Amino acid sequence: GTHIAGIIGSNGSADGGKFAGVAPDANLVNVKISDDEGHAGIGELVGGLGWVLANKDAYNIRVVNLSLHSTAAQSYKTSPLDAAIEMLWRNGIFVVVAAGNTGPGPEAVSFPPANDPFVMTVGASDDKGTKYFGDDVMATWSSSGFTQDGFFKPELVTPGVNITSNSDPNSILFQQGLSKGKVVDGQYMTLSGTSM
């Protein structure tokens, strides 16, 4: 969550703007639904989305980002997670979700919420570390394909390889990053994924 929040809204003040987010100083509202290892069930997620709906006016919530997916492939027509997301959409909240990191395939985007036609599903591109667009390609592990209801996903692809952003030094992810050489300047991490 910290990494994604930094990509979205870090003002870069701690690093002289080196790792500023795409919307510096955006007003972010964190809705924590998972345990310290990042695990949560559909019930916790639906509850968190319900909180967003109930508090959208109080906090001026207009966009929701979900960097997660269900573990069971399911039609958007029968998924409680997709139903909760569509309640947000029907109430004027734009929902952005990660496509997933399983590559293209028959069920690659069949997992809620990436399968829902009412959300913006985002895949990852690999910019090869250059500033030129001509060498950009879809990341090989970025999920894409048709959902079980016949919708092609993702609708959008953005850079998702080796993205450096904020990190929580007390998190398990940070400790794993230390051992894998993913920590930058002692407080940032470089990660890849459709969440990024």
PDB file of C-alpha atoms in Angstrom, residues 6-195:
ATOM      1  CA  GLY A   6       3.872   6.899  -3.228  1.00  0.00           C
ATOM      2  CA  ILE A   7       3.523   6.196  -6.952  1.00  0.00           C
ATOM      3  CA  ILE A   8       0.196   7.996  -6.884  1.00  0.00           C
ATOM      4  CA  GLY A   9       0.777  10.984  -4.649  1.00  0.00           C
ATOM      5  CA  SER A  10       4.268  11.363  -3.211  1.00  0.00           C
ATOM      6  CA  ASN A  11       5.357  14.979  -3.307  1.00  0.00           C
ATOM      7  CA  GLY A  12       9.021  13.939  -3.437  1.00  0.00           C
ATOM      8  CA  SER A  13      10.000  16.220  -0.568  1.00  0.00           C
ATOM      9  CA  ALA A  14      12.174  13.564   1.100  1.00  0.00           C
ATOM     10  CA  ASP A  15      14.216  12.925  -2.040  1.00  0.00           C
ATOM     11  CA  GLY A  16      14.304  16.287  -3.817  1.00  0.00           C
ATOM     12  CA  GLY A  17      11.616  15.164  -6.263  1.00  0.00           C
ATOM     13  CA  LYS A  18      13.578  12.149  -7.501  1.00  0.00           C
ATOM     14  CA  PHE A  19      10.720   9.720  -6.730  1.00  0.00           C
ATOM     15  CA  ALA A  20       7.709  12.052  -6.866  1.00  0.00           C
ATOM     16  CA  GLY A  21       4.371  10.453  -7.705  1.00  0.00           C
ATOM     17  CA  VAL A  22       2.242  11.043 -10.786  1.00  0.00           C
ATOM     18  CA  ALA A  23      -0.147  13.302  -8.822  1.00  0.00           C
ATOM     19  CA  PRO A  24       2.072  14.975  -6.206  1.00  0.00           C
ATOM     20  CA  ASP A  25       0.218  16.118  -3.114  1.00  0.00           C
ATOM     21  CA  ALA A  26      -3.000  14.323  -4.112  1.00  0.00           C
ATOM     22  CA  ASN A  27      -5.260  13.795  -1.121  1.00  0.00           C
ATOM     23  CA  LEU A  28      -5.045  10.064  -0.358  1.00  0.00           C
ATOM     24  CA  VAL A  29      -7.285   8.078   1.970  1.00  0.00           C
ATOM     25  CA  ASN A  30      -5.900   4.733   3.117  1.00  0.00           C
ATOM     26  CA  VAL A  31      -8.434   1.986   3.824  1.00  0.00           C
ATOM     27  CA  LYS A  32      -6.507  -0.893   5.388  1.00  0.00           C
ATOM     28  CA  ILE A  33      -8.270  -4.238   5.073  1.00  0.00           C
ATOM     29  CA  SER A  34      -5.393  -6.715   5.245  1.00  0.00           C
ATOM     30  CA  ASP A  35      -3.221  -8.130   7.966  1.00  0.00           C
ATOM     31  CA  ASP A  36       0.486  -7.269   8.259  1.00  0.00           C
ATOM     32  CA  GLU A  37       1.368  -9.918   5.649  1.00  0.00           C
ATOM     33  CA  GLY A  38      -1.059  -8.475   3.104  1.00  0.00           C
ATOM     34  CA  HIS A  39      -3.753 -11.147   3.450  1.00  0.00           C
ATOM     35  CA  ALA A  40      -7.458 -10.310   3.412  1.00  0.00           C
ATOM     36  CA  GLY A  41     -10.655 -12.085   2.515  1.00  0.00           C
ATOM     37  CA  ILE A  42     -13.454 -10.951   0.249  1.00  0.00           C
ATOM     38  CA  GLY A  43     -15.501 -10.003   3.335  1.00  0.00           C
ATOM     39  CA  GLU A  44     -12.860  -7.556   4.541  1.00  0.00           C
ATOM     40  CA  LEU A  45     -12.498  -6.087   1.056  1.00  0.00           C
ATOM     41  CA  VAL A  46     -16.251  -5.673   0.558  1.00  0.00           C
ATOM     42  CA  GLY A  47     -16.411  -4.077   4.020  1.00  0.00           C
ATOM     43  CA  GLY A  48     -13.643  -1.639   3.082  1.00  0.00           C
ATOM     44  CA  LEU A  49     -15.415  -0.704  -0.141  1.00  0.00           C
ATOM     45  CA  GLY A  50     -18.599  -0.178   1.878  1.00  0.00           C
ATOM     46  CA  TRP A  51     -16.682   2.209   4.123  1.00  0.00           C
ATOM     47  CA  VAL A  52     -15.521   4.122   1.033  1.00  0.00           C
ATOM     48  CA  LEU A  53     -19.099   4.433  -0.215  1.00  0.00           C
ATOM     49  CA  ALA A  54     -20.371   5.584   3.178  1.00  0.00           C
ATOM     50  CA  ASN A  55     -17.579   8.163   3.524  1.00  0.00           C
ATOM     51  CA  LYS A  56     -17.122   9.336  -0.070  1.00  0.00           C
ATOM     52  CA  ASP A  57     -18.644  12.757   0.570  1.00  0.00           C
ATOM     53  CA  ALA A  58     -16.917  13.345   3.905  1.00  0.00           C
ATOM     54  CA  TYR A  59     -13.479  12.674   2.364  1.00  0.00           C
ATOM     55  CA  ASN A  60     -14.255  13.739  -1.229  1.00  0.00           C
ATOM     56  CA  ILE A  61     -13.337  10.273  -2.538  1.00  0.00           C
ATOM     57  CA  ARG A  62     -13.567  10.239  -6.323  1.00  0.00           C
ATOM     58  CA  VAL A  63     -11.140   7.462  -7.328  1.00  0.00           C
ATOM     59  CA  VAL A  64     -10.438   4.050  -5.804  1.00  0.00           C
ATOM     60  CA  ASN A  65      -7.306   2.048  -6.635  1.00  0.00           C
ATOM     61  CA  LEU A  66      -7.271  -1.709  -6.009  1.00  0.00           C
ATOM     62  CA  SER A  67      -3.941  -3.490  -6.391  1.00  0.00           C
ATOM     63  CA  LEU A  68      -5.278  -6.972  -5.662  1.00  0.00           C
ATOM     64  CA  HIS A  69      -7.397  -9.790  -7.023  1.00  0.00           C
ATOM     65  CA  SER A  70      -9.594 -12.631  -5.887  1.00  0.00           C
ATOM     66  CA  THR A  71      -8.178 -16.156  -5.838  1.00  0.00           C
ATOM     67  CA  ALA A  72     -11.218 -17.594  -7.660  1.00  0.00           C
ATOM     68  CA  ALA A  73     -12.166 -16.957 -11.281  1.00  0.00           C
ATOM     69  CA  GLN A  74     -15.777 -15.836 -11.418  1.00  0.00           C
ATOM     70  CA  SER A  75     -18.194 -13.957 -13.653  1.00  0.00           C
ATOM     71  CA  TYR A  76     -18.635 -10.312 -12.755  1.00  0.00           C
ATOM     72  CA  LYS A  77     -22.381 -11.082 -12.674  1.00  0.00           C
ATOM     73  CA  THR A  78     -22.057 -13.368  -9.610  1.00  0.00           C
ATOM     74  CA  SER A  79     -19.025 -11.947  -7.773  1.00  0.00           C
ATOM     75  CA  PRO A  80     -19.735 -10.111  -4.494  1.00  0.00           C
ATOM     76  CA  LEU A  81     -16.485  -8.177  -4.974  1.00  0.00           C
ATOM     77  CA  ASP A  82     -17.545  -6.979  -8.423  1.00  0.00           C
ATOM     78  CA  ALA A  83     -20.994  -6.071  -7.028  1.00  0.00           C
ATOM     79  CA  ALA A  84     -19.372  -3.926  -4.321  1.00  0.00           C
ATOM     80  CA  ILE A  85     -17.165  -2.198  -6.889  1.00  0.00           C
ATOM     81  CA  GLU A  86     -20.127  -1.506  -9.138  1.00  0.00           C
ATOM     82  CA  MET A  87     -21.901   0.185  -6.212  1.00  0.00           C
ATOM     83  CA  LEU A  88     -18.982   2.621  -6.098  1.00  0.00           C
ATOM     84  CA  TRP A  89     -19.172   3.147  -9.858  1.00  0.00           C
ATOM     85  CA  ARG A  90     -22.937   3.771  -9.718  1.00  0.00           C
ATOM     86  CA  ASN A  91     -22.273   6.418  -7.067  1.00  0.00           C
ATOM     87  CA  GLY A  92     -19.750   8.350  -9.144  1.00  0.00           C
ATOM     88  CA  ILE A  93     -16.469   6.814  -7.962  1.00  0.00           C
ATOM     89  CA  PHE A  94     -13.969   5.839 -10.675  1.00  0.00           C
ATOM     90  CA  VAL A  95     -12.381   2.450  -9.904  1.00  0.00           C
ATOM     91  CA  VAL A  96      -8.922   1.450 -11.177  1.00  0.00           C
ATOM     92  CA  VAL A  97      -7.663  -2.126 -10.703  1.00  0.00           C
ATOM     93  CA  ALA A  98      -4.491  -4.053 -11.463  1.00  0.00           C
ATOM     94  CA  ALA A  99      -4.811  -6.617 -14.274  1.00  0.00           C
ATOM     95  CA  GLY A 100      -2.679  -9.231 -12.524  1.00  0.00           C
ATOM     96  CA  ASN A 101       0.768 -10.687 -13.069  1.00  0.00           C
ATOM     97  CA  THR A 102       0.123 -14.093 -14.653  1.00  0.00           C
ATOM     98  CA  GLY A 103       0.725 -13.137 -18.282  1.00  0.00           C
ATOM     99  CA  PRO A 104      -1.709 -13.589 -21.145  1.00  0.00           C
ATOM    100  CA  GLY A 105      -3.888 -16.663 -21.118  1.00  0.00           C
ATOM    101  CA  PRO A 106      -7.380 -18.133 -21.124  1.00  0.00           C
ATOM    102  CA  GLU A 107      -8.199 -17.156 -17.513  1.00  0.00           C
ATOM    103  CA  ALA A 108      -5.620 -14.415 -16.975  1.00  0.00           C
ATOM    104  CA  VAL A 109      -8.188 -11.659 -16.399  1.00  0.00           C
ATOM    105  CA  SER A 110     -11.053 -13.811 -15.087  1.00  0.00           C
ATOM    106  CA  PHE A 111     -10.435 -12.907 -11.446  1.00  0.00           C
ATOM    107  CA  PRO A 112     -12.426 -10.140  -9.751  1.00  0.00           C
ATOM    108  CA  PRO A 113     -12.057  -7.209  -9.836  1.00  0.00           C
ATOM    109  CA  ALA A 114      -9.939  -7.152 -13.049  1.00  0.00           C
ATOM    110  CA  ASN A 115     -12.755  -8.904 -14.914  1.00  0.00           C
ATOM    111  CA  ASP A 116     -15.387  -6.233 -14.301  1.00  0.00           C
ATOM    112  CA  PRO A 117     -16.505  -4.146 -17.313  1.00  0.00           C
ATOM    113  CA  PHE A 118     -17.281  -1.172 -15.046  1.00  0.00           C
ATOM    114  CA  VAL A 119     -13.673  -0.654 -13.898  1.00  0.00           C
ATOM    115  CA  MET A 120     -10.483   0.524 -15.580  1.00  0.00           C
ATOM    116  CA  THR A 121      -8.183  -2.488 -15.628  1.00  0.00           C
ATOM    117  CA  VAL A 122      -4.495  -1.570 -15.991  1.00  0.00           C
ATOM    118  CA  GLY A 123      -1.687  -3.742 -17.332  1.00  0.00           C
ATOM    119  CA  ALA A 124       2.067  -3.156 -17.200  1.00  0.00           C
ATOM    120  CA  SER A 125       4.453  -2.082 -19.917  1.00  0.00           C
ATOM    121  CA  ASP A 126       8.226  -2.423 -19.866  1.00  0.00           C
ATOM    122  CA  ASP A 127       9.928   0.800 -20.975  1.00  0.00           C
ATOM    123  CA  LYS A 128      13.320  -0.970 -21.063  1.00  0.00           C
ATOM    124  CA  GLY A 129      14.706   1.785 -18.849  1.00  0.00           C
ATOM    125  CA  THR A 130      14.796   4.323 -21.674  1.00  0.00           C
ATOM    126  CA  LYS A 131      12.923   7.580 -22.227  1.00  0.00           C
ATOM    127  CA  TYR A 132      11.915   6.518 -25.759  1.00  0.00           C
ATOM    128  CA  PHE A 133       8.472   5.066 -26.449  1.00  0.00           C
ATOM    129  CA  GLY A 134       9.618   3.100 -29.508  1.00  0.00           C
ATOM    130  CA  ASP A 135      11.140   0.272 -27.467  1.00  0.00           C
ATOM    131  CA  ASP A 136       8.253  -0.078 -24.977  1.00  0.00           C
ATOM    132  CA  VAL A 137       6.567  -3.487 -24.874  1.00  0.00           C
ATOM    133  CA  MET A 138       3.923  -5.183 -22.778  1.00  0.00           C
ATOM    134  CA  ALA A 139       5.577  -6.844 -19.763  1.00  0.00           C
ATOM    135  CA  THR A 140       5.580 -10.604 -20.397  1.00  0.00           C
ATOM    136  CA  TRP A 141       3.916 -11.287 -17.039  1.00  0.00           C
ATOM    137  CA  SER A 142       1.180  -8.623 -17.401  1.00  0.00           C
ATOM    138  CA  SER A 143      -2.215 -10.344 -17.486  1.00  0.00           C
ATOM    139  CA  SER A 144      -4.335  -9.831 -20.583  1.00  0.00           C
ATOM    140  CA  GLY A 145      -7.070 -11.569 -22.499  1.00  0.00           C
ATOM    141  CA  PHE A 146     -10.811 -12.049 -22.528  1.00  0.00           C
ATOM    142  CA  THR A 147     -12.858 -12.407 -19.365  1.00  0.00           C
ATOM    143  CA  GLN A 148     -15.351 -15.238 -19.024  1.00  0.00           C
ATOM    144  CA  ASP A 149     -18.020 -12.667 -19.963  1.00  0.00           C
ATOM    145  CA  GLY A 150     -16.267 -11.715 -23.220  1.00  0.00           C
ATOM    146  CA  PHE A 151     -14.607  -8.398 -22.293  1.00  0.00           C
ATOM    147  CA  PHE A 152     -10.995  -7.785 -23.331  1.00  0.00           C
ATOM    148  CA  LYS A 153      -8.789  -6.564 -20.495  1.00  0.00           C
ATOM    149  CA  PRO A 154      -6.767  -4.490 -19.737  1.00  0.00           C
ATOM    150  CA  GLU A 155      -8.056  -1.218 -21.172  1.00  0.00           C
ATOM    151  CA  LEU A 156      -4.842   0.625 -20.345  1.00  0.00           C
ATOM    152  CA  VAL A 157      -1.153  -0.275 -20.095  1.00  0.00           C
ATOM    153  CA  THR A 158       1.334   1.904 -18.205  1.00  0.00           C
ATOM    154  CA  PRO A 159       4.942   1.484 -17.007  1.00  0.00           C
ATOM    155  CA  GLY A 160       5.148  -1.257 -14.396  1.00  0.00           C
ATOM    156  CA  VAL A 161       8.725  -2.569 -14.497  1.00  0.00           C
ATOM    157  CA  ASN A 162      11.326  -1.406 -11.952  1.00  0.00           C
ATOM    158  CA  ILE A 163       9.227   1.358 -10.421  1.00  0.00           C
ATOM    159  CA  THR A 164      10.828   3.020  -7.390  1.00  0.00           C
ATOM    160  CA  SER A 165       8.590   4.462  -4.701  1.00  0.00           C
ATOM    161  CA  ASN A 166       8.027   4.886  -0.984  1.00  0.00           C
ATOM    162  CA  SER A 167       8.312   1.951   1.374  1.00  0.00           C
ATOM    163  CA  ASP A 168       7.628   1.114   5.007  1.00  0.00           C
ATOM    164  CA  PRO A 169      10.957   0.044   6.578  1.00  0.00           C
ATOM    165  CA  ASN A 170       9.007  -1.929   9.221  1.00  0.00           C
ATOM    166  CA  SER A 171       7.107  -4.027   6.683  1.00  0.00           C
ATOM    167  CA  ILE A 172       7.775  -7.630   5.729  1.00  0.00           C
ATOM    168  CA  LEU A 173       7.973  -6.533   2.083  1.00  0.00           C
ATOM    169  CA  PHE A 174      10.795  -4.108   2.926  1.00  0.00           C
ATOM    170  CA  GLN A 175      12.730  -6.832   4.762  1.00  0.00           C
ATOM    171  CA  GLN A 176      12.330  -9.137   1.753  1.00  0.00           C
ATOM    172  CA  GLY A 177      13.433  -6.283  -0.510  1.00  0.00           C
ATOM    173  CA  LEU A 178      16.632  -5.816   1.494  1.00  0.00           C
ATOM    174  CA  SER A 179      17.668  -9.405   0.831  1.00  0.00           C
ATOM    175  CA  LYS A 180      16.864  -9.088  -2.890  1.00  0.00           C
ATOM    176  CA  GLY A 181      18.623  -5.765  -3.488  1.00  0.00           C
ATOM    177  CA  LYS A 182      15.351  -3.894  -4.121  1.00  0.00           C
ATOM    178  CA  VAL A 183      15.903  -1.157  -1.507  1.00  0.00           C
ATOM    179  CA  VAL A 184      17.028   2.234  -2.845  1.00  0.00           C
ATOM    180  CA  ASP A 185      18.539   5.021  -0.700  1.00  0.00           C
ATOM    181  CA  GLY A 186      17.615   3.096   2.456  1.00  0.00           C
ATOM    182  CA  GLN A 187      13.916   3.963   2.320  1.00  0.00           C
ATOM    183  CA  TYR A 188      12.548   3.324  -1.178  1.00  0.00           C
ATOM    184  CA  MET A 189      11.889   0.086  -3.044  1.00  0.00           C
ATOM    185  CA  THR A 190      12.014  -0.846  -6.709  1.00  0.00           C
ATOM    186  CA  LEU A 191       9.211  -3.254  -7.612  1.00  0.00           C
ATOM    187  CA  SER A 192       7.454  -4.513 -10.733  1.00  0.00           C
ATOM    188  CA  GLY A 193       3.824  -5.431 -11.298  1.00  0.00           C
ATOM    189  CA  THR A 194       0.503  -4.326 -12.723  1.00  0.00           C
ATOM    190  CA  SER A 195      -0.144  -2.723  -9.331  1.00  0.00           C
TER     191      SER A 195
END
